[in-house]
Amino acid sequence: MSTAAQVLAVVIAVILTVVFVMEAFLWKHPKLYPMFLTDPEHFGSVRLWTINMGFYNLTTAIALVAGVVLAANGHESAGHALVVFTAAQHTFMAVVLVVSERRLWLNSLMEGIPALALLILVTA
């Protein structure tokens, strides 16, 4: 795996960790209402998905870092497979996000573009 791919994977992992904190702990903050399309009156309904999505993003970040660590320590195939899967998964999920809610197009781009760039880097 190239150094550029490793760096991008770690950058994406950091971004996903920040998103994890926002989704799992800060989702009620008024500044995040537009990002998550939440209203205070719906907090009870969205609590479950925001917290679960937060932890989903954390485990994805861990998978990316694990893939980079594996690849850098003699387990190139395993690390490469983990990074390819994770990049492909987030590329796909970005498409699902915008198809399911067009107002989240910016979120979709922020998720999909780095993931697609990583996918291209690790499969080229």
Tab-separated table of C-alpha atoms in Angstrom:
chain	number	residue	atom	x	y	z
A	1	MET	CA	0.000	0.000	0.000
A	2	SER	CA	1.406	3.369	-0.990
A	3	THR	CA	2.312	6.028	1.530
A	4	ALA	CA	-0.343	8.308	0.016
A	5	ALA	CA	-2.997	5.631	0.570
A	6	GLN	CA	-1.843	5.099	4.141
A	7	VAL	CA	-1.941	8.825	4.895
A	8	LEU	CA	-5.395	9.229	3.321
A	9	ALA	CA	-6.688	6.208	5.255
A	10	VAL	CA	-5.490	7.736	8.534
A	11	VAL	CA	-6.950	11.161	7.623
A	12	ILE	CA	-10.304	9.526	6.887
A	13	ALA	CA	-10.057	7.635	10.195
A	14	VAL	CA	-9.542	10.922	12.041
A	15	ILE	CA	-12.533	12.475	10.259
A	16	LEU	CA	-14.678	9.444	11.106
A	17	THR	CA	-13.614	9.714	14.742
A	18	VAL	CA	-14.725	13.358	14.817
A	19	VAL	CA	-18.034	12.345	13.230
A	20	PHE	CA	-18.331	9.594	15.864
A	21	VAL	CA	-18.067	12.183	18.649
A	22	MET	CA	-20.656	14.409	16.958
A	23	GLU	CA	-23.098	11.561	16.342
A	24	ALA	CA	-22.688	9.680	19.603
A	25	PHE	CA	-22.323	12.554	22.053
A	26	LEU	CA	-23.058	15.958	20.496
A	27	TRP	CA	-26.053	15.131	18.317
A	28	LYS	CA	-28.367	17.385	20.353
A	29	HIS	CA	-26.206	20.473	19.770
A	30	PRO	CA	-28.110	23.149	17.807
A	31	LYS	CA	-25.199	23.715	15.396
A	32	LEU	CA	-25.523	20.103	14.243
A	33	TYR	CA	-29.247	20.239	13.446
A	34	PRO	CA	-28.624	21.082	9.765
A	35	MET	CA	-25.940	18.420	9.385
A	36	PHE	CA	-28.131	15.644	10.764
A	37	LEU	CA	-31.500	17.148	9.794
A	38	THR	CA	-32.695	16.853	13.373
A	39	ASP	CA	-35.255	18.852	15.301
A	40	PRO	CA	-35.449	18.882	19.106
A	41	GLU	CA	-38.980	17.486	18.945
A	42	HIS	CA	-37.611	14.326	17.276
A	43	PHE	CA	-34.696	13.650	19.618
A	44	GLY	CA	-36.378	10.609	21.113
A	45	SER	CA	-36.868	9.107	17.662
A	46	VAL	CA	-33.384	9.792	16.292
A	47	ARG	CA	-31.331	9.000	19.394
A	48	LEU	CA	-30.964	5.354	18.470
A	49	TRP	CA	-29.724	5.898	14.926
A	50	THR	CA	-27.388	8.778	15.751
A	51	ILE	CA	-25.615	6.885	18.504
A	52	ASN	CA	-25.442	3.673	16.477
A	53	MET	CA	-24.144	5.512	13.406
A	54	GLY	CA	-21.556	7.191	15.586
A	55	PHE	CA	-20.206	3.866	16.793
A	56	TYR	CA	-20.400	2.496	13.247
A	57	ASN	CA	-18.126	5.352	12.165
A	58	LEU	CA	-15.763	4.694	15.077
A	59	THR	CA	-15.406	1.014	14.172
A	60	THR	CA	-14.814	2.008	10.553
A	61	ALA	CA	-12.057	4.382	11.669
A	62	ILE	CA	-10.509	1.587	13.728
A	63	ALA	CA	-10.660	-0.740	10.707
A	64	LEU	CA	-8.818	1.792	8.552
A	65	VAL	CA	-6.079	2.292	11.127
A	66	ALA	CA	-5.814	-1.472	11.668
A	67	GLY	CA	-5.458	-1.947	7.905
A	68	VAL	CA	-2.646	0.589	7.724
A	69	VAL	CA	-0.895	-0.933	10.741
A	70	LEU	CA	-1.224	-4.456	9.324
A	71	ALA	CA	0.075	-3.383	5.914
A	72	ALA	CA	3.034	-1.559	7.460
A	73	ASN	CA	3.980	-4.532	9.637
A	74	GLY	CA	4.313	-7.397	7.214
A	75	HIS	CA	0.653	-8.250	6.697
A	76	GLU	CA	0.193	-6.369	3.426
A	77	SER	CA	-2.626	-8.541	2.055
A	78	ALA	CA	-4.722	-8.382	5.209
A	79	GLY	CA	-4.190	-4.648	5.640
A	80	HIS	CA	-4.893	-3.972	1.984
A	81	ALA	CA	-8.112	-6.011	2.096
A	82	LEU	CA	-9.328	-4.166	5.180
A	83	VAL	CA	-8.651	-0.740	3.659
A	84	VAL	CA	-10.194	-1.697	0.292
A	85	PHE	CA	-13.337	-3.022	1.953
A	86	THR	CA	-13.710	0.027	4.173
A	87	ALA	CA	-13.149	2.478	1.306
A	88	ALA	CA	-15.628	0.602	-0.897
A	89	GLN	CA	-18.163	0.474	1.931
A	90	HIS	CA	-18.030	4.221	2.532
A	91	THR	CA	-18.158	4.979	-1.179
A	92	PHE	CA	-21.314	2.893	-1.421
A	93	MET	CA	-22.803	4.402	1.741
A	94	ALA	CA	-22.270	7.911	0.347
A	95	VAL	CA	-24.417	6.981	-2.641
A	96	VAL	CA	-27.069	5.470	-0.371
A	97	LEU	CA	-27.053	8.622	1.760
A	98	VAL	CA	-27.779	11.000	-1.111
A	99	VAL	CA	-30.319	8.657	-2.706
A	100	SER	CA	-32.199	8.258	0.574
A	101	GLU	CA	-32.134	11.981	1.433
A	102	ARG	CA	-31.122	14.452	-1.263
A	103	ARG	CA	-30.751	17.282	1.268
A	104	LEU	CA	-27.712	15.417	2.626
A	105	TRP	CA	-25.823	15.803	-0.658
A	106	LEU	CA	-22.971	17.698	1.009
A	107	ASN	CA	-22.620	15.023	3.694
A	108	SER	CA	-22.573	12.466	0.887
A	109	LEU	CA	-19.780	14.285	-0.924
A	110	MET	CA	-17.778	14.660	2.295
A	111	GLU	CA	-18.090	10.924	2.901
A	112	GLY	CA	-17.819	9.708	-0.666
A	113	ILE	CA	-15.035	11.733	-2.238
A	114	PRO	CA	-12.286	10.809	0.251
A	115	ALA	CA	-13.482	7.189	0.312
A	116	LEU	CA	-13.498	6.977	-3.487
A	117	ALA	CA	-10.056	8.600	-3.673
A	118	LEU	CA	-8.760	6.007	-1.190
A	119	LEU	CA	-10.401	3.193	-3.124
A	120	ILE	CA	-8.716	4.380	-6.306
A	121	LEU	CA	-5.341	4.711	-4.572
A	122	VAL	CA	-5.418	1.233	-3.048
A	123	THR	CA	-6.688	-0.548	-6.145
A	124	ALA	CA	-4.576	1.229	-8.778
